Short mmCIF file of N, CA, C and O in Angstrom, two decimals:
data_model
loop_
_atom_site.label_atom_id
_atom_site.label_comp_id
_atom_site.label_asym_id
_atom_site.label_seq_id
_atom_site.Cartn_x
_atom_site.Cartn_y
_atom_site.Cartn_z
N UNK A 1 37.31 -38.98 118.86
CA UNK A 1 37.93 -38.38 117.70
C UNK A 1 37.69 -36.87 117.76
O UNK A 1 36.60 -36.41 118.09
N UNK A 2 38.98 -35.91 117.35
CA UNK A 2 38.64 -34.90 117.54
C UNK A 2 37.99 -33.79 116.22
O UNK A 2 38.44 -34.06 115.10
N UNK A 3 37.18 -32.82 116.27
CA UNK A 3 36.88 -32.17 115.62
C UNK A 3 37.36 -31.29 115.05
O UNK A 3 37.66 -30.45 115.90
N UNK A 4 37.69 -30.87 113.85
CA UNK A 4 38.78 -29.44 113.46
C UNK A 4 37.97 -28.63 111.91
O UNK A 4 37.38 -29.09 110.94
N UNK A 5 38.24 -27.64 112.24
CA UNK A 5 37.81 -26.59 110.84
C UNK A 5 38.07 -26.45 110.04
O UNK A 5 38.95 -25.59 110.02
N UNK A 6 37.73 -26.98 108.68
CA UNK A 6 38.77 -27.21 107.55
C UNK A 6 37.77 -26.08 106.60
O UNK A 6 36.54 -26.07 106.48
N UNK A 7 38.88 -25.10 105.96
CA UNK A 7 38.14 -23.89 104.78
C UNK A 7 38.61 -24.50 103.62
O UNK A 7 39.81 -24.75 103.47
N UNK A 8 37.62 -24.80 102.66
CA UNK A 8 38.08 -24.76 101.15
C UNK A 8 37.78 -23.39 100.45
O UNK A 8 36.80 -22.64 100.44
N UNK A 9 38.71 -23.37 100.02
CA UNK A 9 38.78 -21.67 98.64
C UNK A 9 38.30 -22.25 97.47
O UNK A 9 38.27 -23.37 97.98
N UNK A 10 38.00 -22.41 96.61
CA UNK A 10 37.44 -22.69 95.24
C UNK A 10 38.10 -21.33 94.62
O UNK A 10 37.92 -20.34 95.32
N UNK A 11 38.76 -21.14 93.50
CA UNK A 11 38.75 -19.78 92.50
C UNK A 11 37.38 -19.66 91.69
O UNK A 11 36.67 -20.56 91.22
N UNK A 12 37.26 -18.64 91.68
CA UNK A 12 35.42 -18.49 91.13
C UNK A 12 35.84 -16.37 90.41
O UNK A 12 36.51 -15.43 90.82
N UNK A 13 35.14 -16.58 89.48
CA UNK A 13 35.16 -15.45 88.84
C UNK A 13 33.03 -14.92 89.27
O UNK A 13 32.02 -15.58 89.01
N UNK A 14 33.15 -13.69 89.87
CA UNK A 14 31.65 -13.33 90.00
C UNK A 14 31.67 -12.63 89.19
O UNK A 14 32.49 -11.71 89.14
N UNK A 15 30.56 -12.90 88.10
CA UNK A 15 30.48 -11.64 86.78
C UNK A 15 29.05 -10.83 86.85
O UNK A 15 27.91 -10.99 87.31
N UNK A 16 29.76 -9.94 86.17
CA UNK A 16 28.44 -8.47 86.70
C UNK A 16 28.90 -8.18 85.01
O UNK A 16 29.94 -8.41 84.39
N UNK A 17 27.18 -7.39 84.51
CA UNK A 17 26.88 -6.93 83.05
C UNK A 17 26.92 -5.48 83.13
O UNK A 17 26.69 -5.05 84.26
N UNK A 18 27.13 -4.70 82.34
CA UNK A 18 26.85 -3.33 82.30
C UNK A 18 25.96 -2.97 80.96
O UNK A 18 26.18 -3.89 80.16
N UNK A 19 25.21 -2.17 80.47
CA UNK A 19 24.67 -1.84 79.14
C UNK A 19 25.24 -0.80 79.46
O UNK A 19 24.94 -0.11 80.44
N UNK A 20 26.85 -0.41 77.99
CA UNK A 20 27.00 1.18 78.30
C UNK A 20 27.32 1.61 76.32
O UNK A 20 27.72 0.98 75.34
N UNK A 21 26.91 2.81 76.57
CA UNK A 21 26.64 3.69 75.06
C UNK A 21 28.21 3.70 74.89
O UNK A 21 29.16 3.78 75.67
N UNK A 22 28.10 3.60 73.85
CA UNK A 22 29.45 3.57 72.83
C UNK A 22 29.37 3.88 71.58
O UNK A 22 28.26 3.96 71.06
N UNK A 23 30.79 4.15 70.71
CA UNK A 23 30.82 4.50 69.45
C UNK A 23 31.71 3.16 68.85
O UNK A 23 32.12 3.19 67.69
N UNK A 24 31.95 2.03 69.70
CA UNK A 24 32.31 0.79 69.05
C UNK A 24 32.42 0.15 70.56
O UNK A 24 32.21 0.71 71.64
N UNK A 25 32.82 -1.23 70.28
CA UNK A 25 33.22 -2.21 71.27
C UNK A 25 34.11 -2.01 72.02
O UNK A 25 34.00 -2.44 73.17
N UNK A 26 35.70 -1.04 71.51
CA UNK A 26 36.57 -1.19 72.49
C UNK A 26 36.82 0.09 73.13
O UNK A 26 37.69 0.24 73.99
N UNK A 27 35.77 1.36 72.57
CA UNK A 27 35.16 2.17 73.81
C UNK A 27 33.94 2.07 74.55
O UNK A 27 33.39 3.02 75.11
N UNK A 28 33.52 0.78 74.54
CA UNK A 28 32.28 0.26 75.43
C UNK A 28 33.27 -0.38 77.11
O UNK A 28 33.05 -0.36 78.32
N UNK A 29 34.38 -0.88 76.20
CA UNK A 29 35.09 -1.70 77.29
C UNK A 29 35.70 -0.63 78.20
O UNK A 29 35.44 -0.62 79.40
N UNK A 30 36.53 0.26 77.63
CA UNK A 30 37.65 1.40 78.17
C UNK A 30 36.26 1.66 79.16
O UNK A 30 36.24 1.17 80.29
N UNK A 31 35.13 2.44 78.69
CA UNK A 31 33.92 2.96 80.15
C UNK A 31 33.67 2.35 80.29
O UNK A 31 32.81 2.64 81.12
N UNK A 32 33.64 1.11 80.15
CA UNK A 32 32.78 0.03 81.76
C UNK A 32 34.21 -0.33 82.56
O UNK A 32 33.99 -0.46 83.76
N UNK A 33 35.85 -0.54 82.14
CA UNK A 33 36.72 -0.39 83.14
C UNK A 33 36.82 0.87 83.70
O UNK A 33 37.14 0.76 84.88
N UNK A 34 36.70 1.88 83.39
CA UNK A 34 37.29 3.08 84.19
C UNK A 34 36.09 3.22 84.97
O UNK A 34 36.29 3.87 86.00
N UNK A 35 34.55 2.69 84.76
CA UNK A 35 33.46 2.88 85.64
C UNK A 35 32.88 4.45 85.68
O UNK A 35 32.63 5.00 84.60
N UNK A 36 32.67 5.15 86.92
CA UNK A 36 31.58 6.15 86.96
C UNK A 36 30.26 5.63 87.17
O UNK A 36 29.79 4.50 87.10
N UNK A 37 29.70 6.96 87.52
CA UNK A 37 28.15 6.52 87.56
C UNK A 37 27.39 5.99 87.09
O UNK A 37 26.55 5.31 87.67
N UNK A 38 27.49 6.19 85.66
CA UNK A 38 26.81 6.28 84.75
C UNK A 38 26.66 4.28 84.30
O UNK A 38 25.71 3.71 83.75
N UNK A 39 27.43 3.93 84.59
CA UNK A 39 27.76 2.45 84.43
C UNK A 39 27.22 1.43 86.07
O UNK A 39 27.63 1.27 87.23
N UNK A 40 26.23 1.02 85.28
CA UNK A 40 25.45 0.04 86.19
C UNK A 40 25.80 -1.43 86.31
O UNK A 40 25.71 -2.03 85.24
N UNK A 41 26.16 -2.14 87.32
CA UNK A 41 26.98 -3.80 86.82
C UNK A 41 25.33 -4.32 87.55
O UNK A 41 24.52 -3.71 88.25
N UNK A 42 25.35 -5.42 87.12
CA UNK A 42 24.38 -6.50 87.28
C UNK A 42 24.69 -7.65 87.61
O UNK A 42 25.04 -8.38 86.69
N UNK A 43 24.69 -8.16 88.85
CA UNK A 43 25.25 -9.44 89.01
C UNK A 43 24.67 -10.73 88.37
O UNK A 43 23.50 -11.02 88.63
N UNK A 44 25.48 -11.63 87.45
CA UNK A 44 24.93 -12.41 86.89
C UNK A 44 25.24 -13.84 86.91
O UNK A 44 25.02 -14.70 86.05
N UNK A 45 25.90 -13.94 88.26
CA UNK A 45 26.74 -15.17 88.82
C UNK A 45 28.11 -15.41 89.07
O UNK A 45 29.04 -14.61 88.95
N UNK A 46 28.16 -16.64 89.44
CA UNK A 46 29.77 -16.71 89.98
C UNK A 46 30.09 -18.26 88.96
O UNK A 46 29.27 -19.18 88.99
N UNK A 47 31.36 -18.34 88.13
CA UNK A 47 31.65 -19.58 87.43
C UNK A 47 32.82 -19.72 88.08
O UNK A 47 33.72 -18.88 88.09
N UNK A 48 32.85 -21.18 88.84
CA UNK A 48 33.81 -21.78 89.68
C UNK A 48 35.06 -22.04 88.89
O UNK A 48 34.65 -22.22 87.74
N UNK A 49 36.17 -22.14 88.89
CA UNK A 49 36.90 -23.47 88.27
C UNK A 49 38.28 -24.65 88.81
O UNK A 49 38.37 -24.83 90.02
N UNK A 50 38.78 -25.01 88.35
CA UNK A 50 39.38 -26.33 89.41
C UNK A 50 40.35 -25.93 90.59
O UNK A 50 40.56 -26.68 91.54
N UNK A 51 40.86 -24.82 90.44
CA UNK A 51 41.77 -24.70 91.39
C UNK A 51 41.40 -24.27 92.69
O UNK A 51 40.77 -23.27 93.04
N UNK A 52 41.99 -25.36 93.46
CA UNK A 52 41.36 -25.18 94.81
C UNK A 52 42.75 -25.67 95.70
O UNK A 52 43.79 -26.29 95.46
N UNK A 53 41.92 -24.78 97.25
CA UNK A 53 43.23 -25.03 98.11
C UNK A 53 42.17 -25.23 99.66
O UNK A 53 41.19 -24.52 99.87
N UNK A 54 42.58 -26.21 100.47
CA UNK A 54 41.98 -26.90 101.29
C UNK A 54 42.79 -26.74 102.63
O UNK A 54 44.00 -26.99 102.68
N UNK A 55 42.21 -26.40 103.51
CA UNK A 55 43.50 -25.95 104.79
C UNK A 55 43.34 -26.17 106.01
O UNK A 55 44.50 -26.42 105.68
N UNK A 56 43.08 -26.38 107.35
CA UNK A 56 42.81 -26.47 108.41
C UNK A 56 42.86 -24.87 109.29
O UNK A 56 43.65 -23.95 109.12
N UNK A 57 41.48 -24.97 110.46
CA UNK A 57 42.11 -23.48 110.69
C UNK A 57 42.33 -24.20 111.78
O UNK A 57 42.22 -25.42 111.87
N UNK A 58 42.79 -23.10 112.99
CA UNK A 58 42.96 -23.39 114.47
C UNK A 58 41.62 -22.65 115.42
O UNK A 58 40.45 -22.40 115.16
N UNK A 59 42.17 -22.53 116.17
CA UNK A 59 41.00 -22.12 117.33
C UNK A 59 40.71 -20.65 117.27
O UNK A 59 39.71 -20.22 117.86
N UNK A 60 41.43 -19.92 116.66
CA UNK A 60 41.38 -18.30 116.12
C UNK A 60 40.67 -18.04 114.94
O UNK A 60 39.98 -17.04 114.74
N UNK A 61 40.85 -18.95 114.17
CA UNK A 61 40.17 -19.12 113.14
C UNK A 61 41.05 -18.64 111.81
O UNK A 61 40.56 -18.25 110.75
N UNK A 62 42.31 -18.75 112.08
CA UNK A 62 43.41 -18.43 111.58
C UNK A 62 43.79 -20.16 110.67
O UNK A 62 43.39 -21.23 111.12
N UNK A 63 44.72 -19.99 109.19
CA UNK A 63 44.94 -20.44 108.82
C UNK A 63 45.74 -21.58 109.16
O UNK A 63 46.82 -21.01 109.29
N UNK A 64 46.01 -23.00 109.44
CA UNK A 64 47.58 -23.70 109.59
C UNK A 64 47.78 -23.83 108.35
O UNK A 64 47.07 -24.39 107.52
N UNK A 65 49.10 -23.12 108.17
CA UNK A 65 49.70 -23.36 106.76
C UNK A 65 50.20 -24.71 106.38
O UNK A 65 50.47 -25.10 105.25
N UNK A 66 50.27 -25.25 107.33
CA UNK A 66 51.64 -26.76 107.17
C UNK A 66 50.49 -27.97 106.77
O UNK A 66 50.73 -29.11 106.39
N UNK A 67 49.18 -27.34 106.99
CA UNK A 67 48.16 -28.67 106.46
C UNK A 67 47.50 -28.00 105.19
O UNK A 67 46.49 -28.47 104.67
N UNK A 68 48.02 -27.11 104.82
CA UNK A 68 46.88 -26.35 103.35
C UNK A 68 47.50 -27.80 102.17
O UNK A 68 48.63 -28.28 102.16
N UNK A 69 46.48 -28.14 101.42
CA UNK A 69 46.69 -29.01 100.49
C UNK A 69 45.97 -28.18 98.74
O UNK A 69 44.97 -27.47 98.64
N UNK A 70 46.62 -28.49 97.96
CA UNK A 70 46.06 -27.14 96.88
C UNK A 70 47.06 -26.38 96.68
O UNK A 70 48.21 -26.53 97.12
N UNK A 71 46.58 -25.42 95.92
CA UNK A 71 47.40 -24.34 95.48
C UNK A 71 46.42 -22.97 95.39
O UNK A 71 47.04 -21.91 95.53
N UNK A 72 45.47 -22.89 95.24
CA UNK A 72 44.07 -21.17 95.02
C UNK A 72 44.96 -20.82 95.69
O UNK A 72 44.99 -19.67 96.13
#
């Protein structure tokens, strides 16, 4: 029987925290998107969720599209 390389993708969100000074909540948000220095992220994990896509590679290590099962 032969052996072959199969990659699963999982969708996963990795979330990172910032503590940044503000004069309310939705100029806390505007500087932690626009970033700068001054804004430190903290990694605080990765939350998986169902969508997934399952595929075979080849000998390159390249995708076969015609066996991907899924949708990620």
């Amino acid at each position: 029987m032969a052996r072959f390389r199969v990659l699963s993708r999982v969708d996963a969100y990795v979330d990172y925290i910032a503590e940044v000074e503000a004069t309310d909540a939705d100029e806390a948000a505007a500087i932690a998107f626009d970033g700068g220095e001054d804004v430190i992220w903290t990694p605080q994990g990765v939350t998986e969720f169902d969508d997934r896509r399952v595929v075979t590679l080849d000998a390159q290590g390249a995708e076969v599209e015609a066996t991907a099962r899924g949708n990620a």
